[in-house]
Amino acid sequence: GLRTDNLGALGTRLLLRRMGVEEASPAFLAAAVRRCSRLMPQAASRCGPLQPRVHCYAEYSVELGGRLLEGTLERTNGLQDDTVPRPRWLRPVALPISAFVERELCAEFQLLEAACEVFARSASGGPPAPQAARGSMALAVTGASCLSCACAASQFRLLWPGVRLSVGMICRRGDAVPVSQAPAMGLATASS
């Protein structure tokens, strides 16, 4: 089997595209960096290796139950406080490398779970009808998502099929190769 936990920026983008998750627009990514300073690429440390903090930012506009929900969400990887609830909507995937990492603490996973909570809470009078939700959510993350987070994005799409999800990666060492440029560079894409 495949023994990896991350496909890198290009591989993750290709996988997400194959799962129906769009690539976030460059305009959204530029605006996200302006609105959320934690997305700004950081210089590498000269003091030795550091455990990188992954930051995730999203903007959503979703109509559900006759209400328009618009807003932003931000999350950082790791345990931020003792009150982080166990996932209710999405399920993390244990990966063969770093098997003891709690994938529900990834920034992207926490943000997608929080979005599910926001959308579900908005349903007035009764359980939410995710199939009735319509709109979009764009997400920016500082680095390539792990395979568990890519699976969480797929779960989100299946749970909220009318919400168009797009993901963009802001790499710390510069911009990653956009999927649209992969064929010109001789790289295979999901559609080739």
Tab-separated table of N, CA and C in Angstrom, residues 21-176:
chain	number	residue	atom	x	y	z
A	21	VAL	N	-13.086	18.972	-5.311
A	21	VAL	CA	-12.754	20.192	-4.577
A	21	VAL	C	-11.974	21.094	-5.524
A	22	GLU	N	-12.469	22.299	-5.718
A	22	GLU	CA	-11.845	23.222	-6.661
A	22	GLU	C	-10.594	23.864	-6.063
A	23	GLU	N	-9.783	24.441	-6.937
A	23	GLU	CA	-8.619	25.202	-6.492
A	23	GLU	C	-9.071	26.634	-6.220
A	24	ALA	N	-8.714	27.152	-5.051
A	24	ALA	CA	-9.083	28.526	-4.700
A	24	ALA	C	-8.410	29.497	-5.663
A	25	SER	N	-9.099	30.571	-5.966
A	25	SER	CA	-8.576	31.542	-6.927
A	25	SER	C	-7.401	32.321	-6.335
A	26	PRO	N	-6.477	32.759	-7.190
A	26	PRO	CA	-5.377	33.601	-6.715
A	26	PRO	C	-5.887	34.876	-6.041
A	27	ALA	N	-7.000	35.428	-6.522
A	27	ALA	CA	-7.566	36.641	-5.911
A	27	ALA	C	-8.007	36.363	-4.475
A	28	PHE	N	-8.652	35.205	-4.244
A	28	PHE	CA	-9.050	34.856	-2.881
A	28	PHE	C	-7.824	34.682	-1.996
A	29	LEU	N	-6.800	33.975	-2.489
A	29	LEU	CA	-5.607	33.738	-1.673
A	29	LEU	C	-4.921	35.045	-1.305
A	30	ALA	N	-4.831	35.974	-2.256
A	30	ALA	CA	-4.221	37.279	-1.965
A	30	ALA	C	-5.039	38.031	-0.921
A	31	ALA	N	-6.356	38.007	-1.059
A	31	ALA	CA	-7.225	38.678	-0.086
A	31	ALA	C	-7.130	37.999	1.274
A	32	ALA	N	-7.036	36.678	1.295
A	32	ALA	CA	-6.939	35.941	2.558
A	32	ALA	C	-5.673	36.321	3.317
A	33	VAL	N	-4.561	36.458	2.598
A	33	VAL	CA	-3.300	36.851	3.245
A	33	VAL	C	-3.420	38.257	3.820
A	34	ARG	N	-4.108	39.151	3.110
A	34	ARG	CA	-4.307	40.519	3.629
A	34	ARG	C	-5.192	40.512	4.876
A	35	ARG	N	-6.191	39.652	4.895
A	35	ARG	CA	-7.153	39.629	6.014
A	35	ARG	C	-6.660	38.829	7.214
A	36	CYS	N	-5.793	37.876	7.001
A	36	CYS	CA	-5.320	36.988	8.071
A	36	CYS	C	-3.795	36.952	8.040
A	37	SER	N	-3.170	37.742	8.885
A	37	SER	CA	-1.710	37.881	8.852
A	37	SER	C	-0.990	36.562	9.134
A	38	ARG	N	-1.643	35.621	9.796
A	38	ARG	CA	-0.986	34.337	10.078
A	38	ARG	C	-0.759	33.512	8.813
A	39	LEU	N	-1.402	33.891	7.712
A	39	LEU	CA	-1.189	33.186	6.448
A	39	LEU	C	0.062	33.668	5.719
A	40	MET	N	0.632	34.779	6.171
A	40	MET	CA	1.811	35.345	5.523
A	40	MET	C	2.967	34.350	5.608
A	41	PRO	N	3.591	34.018	4.475
A	41	PRO	CA	4.730	33.093	4.516
A	41	PRO	C	5.820	33.613	5.450
A	42	GLN	N	6.349	32.713	6.270
A	42	GLN	CA	7.371	33.064	7.252
A	42	GLN	C	8.735	32.623	6.750
A	43	ALA	N	9.753	33.348	7.182
A	43	ALA	CA	11.125	32.969	6.854
A	43	ALA	C	11.503	31.723	7.658
A	44	ALA	N	12.395	30.926	7.111
A	44	ALA	CA	12.859	29.732	7.815
A	44	ALA	C	13.673	30.138	9.039
A	45	SER	N	13.634	29.319	10.059
A	45	SER	CA	14.367	29.594	11.292
A	45	SER	C	15.849	29.333	11.093
A	46	ARG	N	16.681	30.171	11.691
A	46	ARG	CA	18.126	29.951	11.651
A	46	ARG	C	18.594	29.256	12.926
A	47	CYS	N	17.691	28.993	13.841
A	47	CYS	CA	18.033	28.403	15.136
A	47	CYS	C	17.817	26.899	15.163
A	48	GLY	N	17.511	26.297	14.066
A	48	GLY	CA	17.274	24.863	14.045
A	48	GLY	C	15.844	24.549	13.655
A	49	PRO	N	15.534	23.274	13.633
A	49	PRO	CA	14.192	22.878	13.191
A	49	PRO	C	13.110	23.314	14.178
A	50	LEU	N	12.006	23.702	13.627
A	50	LEU	CA	10.833	24.081	14.416
A	50	LEU	C	9.651	23.260	13.943
A	51	GLN	N	8.745	22.979	14.842
A	51	GLN	CA	7.502	22.328	14.438
A	51	GLN	C	6.642	23.402	13.787
A	52	PRO	N	6.347	23.285	12.502
A	52	PRO	CA	5.603	24.355	11.830
A	52	PRO	C	4.168	24.451	12.326
A	53	ARG	N	3.708	25.670	12.452
A	53	ARG	CA	2.303	25.918	12.756
A	53	ARG	C	1.593	26.044	11.421
A	54	VAL	N	0.513	25.334	11.281
A	54	VAL	CA	-0.289	25.413	10.065
A	54	VAL	C	-1.512	26.251	10.394
A	55	HIS	N	-1.770	27.233	9.546
A	55	HIS	CA	-2.911	28.121	9.735
A	55	HIS	C	-3.880	27.921	8.576
A	56	CYS	N	-5.140	28.046	8.892
A	56	CYS	CA	-6.185	27.858	7.898
A	56	CYS	C	-7.211	28.975	8.064
A	57	TYR	N	-7.668	29.520	6.950
A	57	TYR	CA	-8.622	30.629	6.935
A	57	TYR	C	-9.661	30.320	5.870
A	58	ALA	N	-10.914	30.602	6.166
A	58	ALA	CA	-11.973	30.353	5.179
A	58	ALA	C	-12.994	31.472	5.194
A	59	GLU	N	-13.578	31.701	4.037
A	59	GLU	CA	-14.713	32.607	3.881
A	59	GLU	C	-15.845	31.787	3.277
A	60	TYR	N	-17.048	31.979	3.805
A	60	TYR	CA	-18.186	31.221	3.294
A	60	TYR	C	-19.384	32.125	3.069
A	61	SER	N	-20.198	31.717	2.121
A	61	SER	CA	-21.482	32.349	1.824
A	61	SER	C	-22.422	31.210	1.446
A	62	VAL	N	-23.297	30.864	2.384
A	62	VAL	CA	-24.149	29.688	2.223
A	62	VAL	C	-25.583	30.038	2.589
A	63	GLU	N	-26.516	29.639	1.737
A	63	GLU	CA	-27.933	29.809	2.043
A	63	GLU	C	-28.467	28.470	2.537
A	64	LEU	N	-29.101	28.512	3.707
A	64	LEU	CA	-29.628	27.297	4.309
A	64	LEU	C	-30.882	27.635	5.096
A	65	GLY	N	-31.964	26.978	4.782
A	65	GLY	CA	-33.212	27.218	5.498
A	65	GLY	C	-33.722	28.639	5.360
A	66	GLY	N	-33.517	29.248	4.185
A	66	GLY	CA	-33.982	30.611	3.956
A	66	GLY	C	-33.102	31.685	4.573
A	67	ARG	N	-31.991	31.293	5.175
A	67	ARG	CA	-31.060	32.258	5.780
A	67	ARG	C	-29.751	32.267	5.014
A	68	LEU	N	-29.192	33.466	4.843
A	68	LEU	CA	-27.884	33.597	4.216
A	68	LEU	C	-26.836	33.682	5.317
A	69	LEU	N	-25.918	32.745	5.303
A	69	LEU	CA	-24.820	32.720	6.270
A	69	LEU	C	-23.564	33.186	5.567
A	70	GLU	N	-22.959	34.238	6.074
A	70	GLU	CA	-21.694	34.720	5.525
A	70	GLU	C	-20.749	34.954	6.687
A	71	GLY	N	-19.506	34.581	6.488
A	71	GLY	CA	-18.553	34.800	7.560
A	71	GLY	C	-17.192	34.227	7.241
A	72	THR	N	-16.349	34.264	8.253
A	72	THR	CA	-14.993	33.741	8.139
A	72	THR	C	-14.728	32.810	9.315
A	73	LEU	N	-13.799	31.913	9.116
A	73	LEU	CA	-13.330	31.017	10.165
A	73	LEU	C	-11.814	30.959	10.087
A	74	GLU	N	-11.163	30.803	11.225
A	74	GLU	CA	-9.711	30.625	11.277
A	74	GLU	C	-9.398	29.514	12.265
A	75	ARG	N	-8.408	28.714	11.943
A	75	ARG	CA	-7.943	27.682	12.860
A	75	ARG	C	-6.440	27.508	12.682
A	76	THR	N	-5.800	27.072	13.760
A	76	THR	CA	-4.377	26.741	13.766
A	76	THR	C	-4.259	25.302	14.237
A	77	ASN	N	-3.297	24.570	13.694
A	77	ASN	CA	-3.166	23.168	14.092
A	77	ASN	C	-2.792	23.048	15.566
A	78	GLY	N	-3.117	21.909	16.130
A	78	GLY	CA	-2.780	21.634	17.519
A	78	GLY	C	-3.930	21.920	18.458
A	79	LEU	N	-3.712	21.562	19.695
A	79	LEU	CA	-4.707	21.775	20.737
A	79	LEU	C	-4.585	23.211	21.221
A	80	GLN	N	-5.614	24.012	20.996
A	80	GLN	CA	-5.575	25.430	21.362
A	80	GLN	C	-6.069	25.665	22.786
A	81	ASP	N	-6.995	24.844	23.238
A	81	ASP	CA	-7.483	24.908	24.616
A	81	ASP	C	-8.076	23.549	24.969
A	82	ASP	N	-8.490	23.404	26.198
A	82	ASP	CA	-9.005	22.110	26.653
A	82	ASP	C	-10.442	21.841	26.236
A	83	THR	N	-11.066	22.792	25.563
A	83	THR	CA	-12.488	22.641	25.250
A	83	THR	C	-12.763	22.209	23.816
A	84	VAL	N	-11.747	21.776	23.098
A	84	VAL	CA	-11.971	21.340	21.719
A	84	VAL	C	-12.805	20.059	21.749
A	85	PRO	N	-14.034	20.115	21.210
A	85	PRO	CA	-14.884	18.918	21.237
A	85	PRO	C	-14.382	17.865	20.256
A	86	ARG	N	-14.718	16.638	20.515
A	86	ARG	CA	-14.385	15.569	19.582
A	86	ARG	C	-15.177	15.793	18.298
A	87	PRO	N	-14.628	15.390	17.167
A	87	PRO	CA	-15.337	15.591	15.899
A	87	PRO	C	-16.712	14.927	15.914
A	88	ARG	N	-17.652	15.644	15.342
A	88	ARG	CA	-19.016	15.137	15.293
A	88	ARG	C	-19.452	14.860	13.855
A	89	TRP	N	-18.983	15.682	12.942
A	89	TRP	CA	-19.436	15.612	11.549
A	89	TRP	C	-18.478	14.839	10.648
A	90	LEU	N	-17.190	14.998	10.878
A	90	LEU	CA	-16.168	14.421	10.006
A	90	LEU	C	-15.347	13.402	10.790
A	91	ARG	N	-14.715	12.497	10.088
A	91	ARG	CA	-13.888	11.479	10.732
A	91	ARG	C	-12.455	11.578	10.216
A	92	PRO	N	-11.482	11.700	11.138
A	92	PRO	CA	-10.083	11.719	10.708
A	92	PRO	C	-9.647	10.320	10.270
A	93	VAL	N	-8.604	10.276	9.474
A	93	VAL	CA	-8.070	9.012	8.984
A	93	VAL	C	-6.677	8.832	9.572
A	94	ALA	N	-6.447	7.707	10.238
A	94	ALA	CA	-5.106	7.398	10.742
A	94	ALA	C	-4.224	7.081	9.540
A	95	LEU	N	-3.045	7.666	9.512
A	95	LEU	CA	-2.138	7.479	8.381
A	95	LEU	C	-0.953	6.615	8.806
A	96	PRO	N	-0.363	5.852	7.870
A	96	PRO	CA	0.695	4.907	8.234
A	96	PRO	C	1.964	5.571	8.772
A	97	ILE	N	2.250	6.763	8.324
A	97	ILE	CA	3.394	7.508	8.851
A	97	ILE	C	2.824	8.468	9.878
A	98	SER	N	3.454	8.589	10.999
A	98	SER	CA	2.947	9.428	12.094
A	98	SER	C	1.573	8.928	12.545
A	99	ALA	N	1.470	7.639	12.788
A	99	ALA	CA	0.191	7.013	13.126
A	99	ALA	C	-0.396	7.523	14.434
A	100	PHE	N	0.432	8.091	15.300
A	100	PHE	CA	-0.061	8.553	16.595
A	100	PHE	C	-0.446	10.025	16.598
A	101	VAL	N	-0.361	10.668	15.452
A	101	VAL	CA	-0.779	12.068	15.342
A	101	VAL	C	-2.300	12.118	15.356
A	102	GLU	N	-2.853	12.998	16.173
A	102	GLU	CA	-4.306	13.167	16.221
A	102	GLU	C	-4.712	14.083	15.073
A	103	ARG	N	-5.137	13.481	13.980
A	103	ARG	CA	-5.439	14.225	12.758
A	103	ARG	C	-6.613	15.183	12.909
A	104	GLU	N	-7.468	14.988	13.921
A	104	GLU	CA	-8.558	15.940	14.127
A	104	GLU	C	-8.044	17.272	14.662
A	105	LEU	N	-6.746	17.346	14.999
A	105	LEU	CA	-6.157	18.607	15.449
A	105	LEU	C	-5.475	19.370	14.309
A	106	CYS	N	-5.511	18.829	13.091
A	106	CYS	CA	-4.998	19.570	11.931
A	106	CYS	C	-5.856	20.822	11.733
A	107	ALA	N	-5.241	21.893	11.285
A	107	ALA	CA	-5.964	23.156	11.094
A	107	ALA	C	-7.133	22.998	10.126
A	108	GLU	N	-6.898	22.323	9.000
A	108	GLU	CA	-7.951	22.167	7.999
A	108	GLU	C	-9.111	21.345	8.550
A	109	PHE	N	-8.790	20.266	9.274
A	109	PHE	CA	-9.835	19.417	9.837
A	109	PHE	C	-10.679	20.213	10.827
A	110	GLN	N	-10.012	20.949	11.730
A	110	GLN	CA	-10.741	21.747	12.718
A	110	GLN	C	-11.639	22.781	12.038
A	111	LEU	N	-11.137	23.411	10.980
A	111	LEU	CA	-11.922	24.433	10.294
A	111	LEU	C	-13.134	23.824	9.585
A	112	LEU	N	-12.944	22.716	8.896
A	112	LEU	CA	-14.071	22.073	8.210
A	112	LEU	C	-15.111	21.584	9.218
A	113	GLU	N	-14.671	21.056	10.342
A	113	GLU	CA	-15.588	20.618	11.401
A	113	GLU	C	-16.358	21.820	11.951
A	114	ALA	N	-15.653	22.946	12.168
A	114	ALA	CA	-16.310	24.164	12.667
A	114	ALA	C	-17.340	24.679	11.664
A	115	ALA	N	-17.022	24.602	10.373
A	115	ALA	CA	-17.979	25.037	9.346
A	115	ALA	C	-19.240	24.176	9.401
A	116	CYS	N	-19.069	22.873	9.572
A	116	CYS	CA	-20.239	21.988	9.697
A	116	CYS	C	-21.094	22.417	10.881
A	117	GLU	N	-20.470	22.760	11.998
A	117	GLU	CA	-21.205	23.202	13.192
A	117	GLU	C	-21.958	24.503	12.923
A	118	VAL	N	-21.293	25.459	12.270
A	118	VAL	CA	-21.933	26.744	11.951
A	118	VAL	C	-23.154	26.512	11.073
A	119	PHE	N	-22.996	25.709	10.036
A	119	PHE	CA	-24.104	25.462	9.114
A	119	PHE	C	-25.242	24.722	9.820
A	120	ALA	N	-24.905	23.732	10.642
A	120	ALA	CA	-25.933	22.950	11.328
A	120	ALA	C	-26.693	23.799	12.348
A	121	ARG	N	-25.984	24.663	13.083
A	121	ARG	CA	-26.629	25.525	14.077
A	121	ARG	C	-27.599	26.502	13.439
A	122	SER	N	-27.371	26.839	12.186
A	122	SER	CA	-28.214	27.836	11.522
A	122	SER	C	-29.586	27.278	11.158
A	123	ALA	N	-29.693	25.964	11.135
A	123	ALA	CA	-30.976	25.344	10.778
A	123	ALA	C	-31.966	25.606	11.907
A	124	SER	N	-32.970	26.389	11.612
A	124	SER	CA	-33.955	26.733	12.643
A	124	SER	C	-35.025	25.659	12.737
A	125	GLY	N	-35.300	25.244	13.950
A	125	GLY	CA	-36.390	24.300	14.177
A	125	GLY	C	-36.151	22.932	13.599
A	126	GLY	N	-35.264	22.178	14.175
A	126	GLY	CA	-35.081	20.809	13.728
A	126	GLY	C	-33.704	20.553	13.180
A	127	PRO	N	-33.473	19.319	12.800
A	127	PRO	CA	-32.156	18.955	12.290
A	127	PRO	C	-31.879	19.616	10.939
A	128	PRO	N	-30.592	19.891	10.666
A	128	PRO	CA	-30.259	20.524	9.389
A	128	PRO	C	-30.491	19.572	8.223
A	129	ALA	N	-30.770	20.138	7.092
A	129	ALA	CA	-30.890	19.367	5.854
A	129	ALA	C	-29.719	19.777	4.967
A	130	PRO	N	-28.556	19.122	5.151
A	130	PRO	CA	-27.362	19.535	4.410
A	130	PRO	C	-27.565	19.602	2.901
A	131	GLN	N	-28.435	18.750	2.361
A	131	GLN	CA	-28.658	18.743	0.913
A	131	GLN	C	-29.317	20.029	0.440
A	132	ALA	N	-29.962	20.768	1.348
A	132	ALA	CA	-30.636	22.016	0.974
A	132	ALA	C	-29.686	23.210	0.969
A	133	ALA	N	-28.509	23.063	1.529
A	133	ALA	CA	-27.548	24.170	1.586
A	133	ALA	C	-27.020	24.476	0.189
A	134	ARG	N	-26.884	25.767	-0.123
A	134	ARG	CA	-26.346	26.218	-1.410
A	134	ARG	C	-25.377	27.353	-1.156
A	135	GLY	N	-24.243	27.309	-1.813
A	135	GLY	CA	-23.295	28.400	-1.664
A	135	GLY	C	-21.872	27.941	-1.900
A	136	SER	N	-20.947	28.638	-1.250
A	136	SER	CA	-19.539	28.326	-1.462
A	136	SER	C	-18.727	28.612	-0.206
A	137	MET	N	-17.599	27.918	-0.117
A	137	MET	CA	-16.628	28.173	0.935
A	137	MET	C	-15.242	28.039	0.325
A	138	ALA	N	-14.435	29.084	0.494
A	138	ALA	CA	-13.059	29.072	0.006
A	138	ALA	C	-12.143	29.001	1.217
A	139	LEU	N	-11.133	28.162	1.120
A	139	LEU	CA	-10.246	27.885	2.236
A	139	LEU	C	-8.804	28.102	1.800
A	140	ALA	N	-8.017	28.762	2.651
A	140	ALA	CA	-6.583	28.947	2.408
A	140	ALA	C	-5.826	28.286	3.546
A	141	VAL	N	-4.783	27.549	3.226
A	141	VAL	CA	-3.993	26.854	4.242
A	141	VAL	C	-2.510	27.057	3.954
A	142	THR	N	-1.715	27.161	5.024
A	142	THR	CA	-0.282	27.406	4.873
A	142	THR	C	0.467	26.086	4.742
A	143	GLY	N	0.401	25.502	3.590
A	143	GLY	CA	1.120	24.267	3.322
A	143	GLY	C	0.221	23.247	2.664
A	144	ALA	N	0.815	22.120	2.338
A	144	ALA	CA	0.067	21.040	1.692
A	144	ALA	C	-0.677	20.241	2.751
A	145	SER	N	-1.939	20.009	2.524
A	145	SER	CA	-2.763	19.244	3.463
A	145	SER	C	-2.328	17.784	3.502
A	146	CYS	N	-2.449	17.170	4.678
A	146	CYS	CA	-2.181	15.739	4.787
A	146	CYS	C	-3.333	14.975	4.127
A	147	LEU	N	-3.138	13.690	3.935
A	147	LEU	CA	-4.178	12.883	3.291
A	147	LEU	C	-5.443	12.792	4.138
A	148	SER	N	-5.315	12.845	5.462
A	148	SER	CA	-6.506	12.835	6.313
A	148	SER	C	-7.335	14.091	6.083
A	149	CYS	N	-6.681	15.237	5.935
A	149	CYS	CA	-7.417	16.483	5.685
A	149	CYS	C	-8.031	16.494	4.288
A	150	ALA	N	-7.341	15.893	3.320
A	150	ALA	CA	-7.938	15.756	1.986
A	150	ALA	C	-9.200	14.896	2.079
A	151	CYS	N	-9.150	13.842	2.883
A	151	CYS	CA	-10.348	13.012	3.090
A	151	CYS	C	-11.438	13.802	3.799
A	152	ALA	N	-11.061	14.666	4.742
A	152	ALA	CA	-12.054	15.501	5.434
A	152	ALA	C	-12.733	16.448	4.444
A	153	ALA	N	-11.960	16.983	3.493
A	153	ALA	CA	-12.545	17.853	2.465
A	153	ALA	C	-13.550	17.064	1.624
A	154	SER	N	-13.212	15.826	1.312
A	154	SER	CA	-14.135	14.980	0.550
A	154	SER	C	-15.395	14.673	1.364
A	155	GLN	N	-15.227	14.391	2.654
A	155	GLN	CA	-16.381	14.147	3.525
A	155	GLN	C	-17.276	15.387	3.585
A	156	PHE	N	-16.655	16.565	3.691
A	156	PHE	CA	-17.411	17.820	3.726
A	156	PHE	C	-18.249	17.958	2.461
A	157	ARG	N	-17.632	17.667	1.304
A	157	ARG	CA	-18.344	17.765	0.022
A	157	ARG	C	-19.521	16.795	-0.041
A	158	LEU	N	-19.331	15.603	0.490
A	158	LEU	CA	-20.417	14.616	0.491
A	158	LEU	C	-21.537	15.015	1.451
A	159	LEU	N	-21.165	15.602	2.583
A	159	LEU	CA	-22.150	16.005	3.582
A	159	LEU	C	-22.925	17.242	3.154
A	160	TRP	N	-22.245	18.207	2.511
A	160	TRP	CA	-22.847	19.473	2.071
A	160	TRP	C	-22.682	19.573	0.555
A	161	PRO	N	-23.385	18.750	-0.226
A	161	PRO	CA	-23.151	18.687	-1.673
A	161	PRO	C	-23.439	19.981	-2.429
A	162	GLY	N	-24.272	20.857	-1.891
A	162	GLY	CA	-24.581	22.115	-2.570
A	162	GLY	C	-23.635	23.249	-2.221
A	163	VAL	N	-22.637	22.964	-1.381
A	163	VAL	CA	-21.653	23.984	-1.005
A	163	VAL	C	-20.380	23.717	-1.803
A	164	ARG	N	-20.060	24.638	-2.706
A	164	ARG	CA	-18.863	24.509	-3.539
A	164	ARG	C	-17.635	24.815	-2.676
A	165	LEU	N	-16.761	23.847	-2.511
A	165	LEU	CA	-15.563	24.000	-1.687
A	165	LEU	C	-14.350	24.201	-2.575
A	166	SER	N	-13.566	25.225	-2.255
A	166	SER	CA	-12.298	25.428	-2.959
A	166	SER	C	-11.198	25.584	-1.914
A	167	VAL	N	-10.031	25.048	-2.231
A	167	VAL	CA	-8.897	25.055	-1.308
A	167	VAL	C	-7.677	25.596	-2.034
A	168	GLY	N	-6.950	26.469	-1.361
A	168	GLY	CA	-5.697	26.993	-1.890
A	168	GLY	C	-4.604	26.845	-0.856
A	169	MET	N	-3.420	26.466	-1.311
A	169	MET	CA	-2.289	26.287	-0.410
A	169	MET	C	-1.295	27.413	-0.591
A	170	ILE	N	-0.954	28.032	0.507
A	170	ILE	CA	0.054	29.088	0.510
A	170	ILE	C	1.301	28.460	1.105
A	171	CYS	N	2.258	28.143	0.258
A	171	CYS	CA	3.444	27.442	0.731
A	171	CYS	C	4.416	28.407	1.381
A	172	ARG	N	5.055	27.964	2.420
A	172	ARG	CA	5.991	28.797	3.180
A	172	ARG	C	7.232	29.152	2.366
A	173	ARG	N	7.584	28.318	1.413
A	173	ARG	CA	8.781	28.579	0.612
A	173	ARG	C	8.450	29.188	-0.739
A	174	GLY	N	7.297	29.771	-0.860
A	174	GLY	CA	6.887	30.353	-2.136
A	174	GLY	C	5.659	29.646	-2.657
A	175	ASP	N	5.159	30.107	-3.759
A	175	ASP	CA	3.931	29.548	-4.312
A	175	ASP	C	4.167	28.162	-4.879
A	176	ALA	N	3.204	27.305	-4.676
A	176	ALA	CA	3.236	25.972	-5.267
A	176	ALA	C	2.774	26.069	-6.715
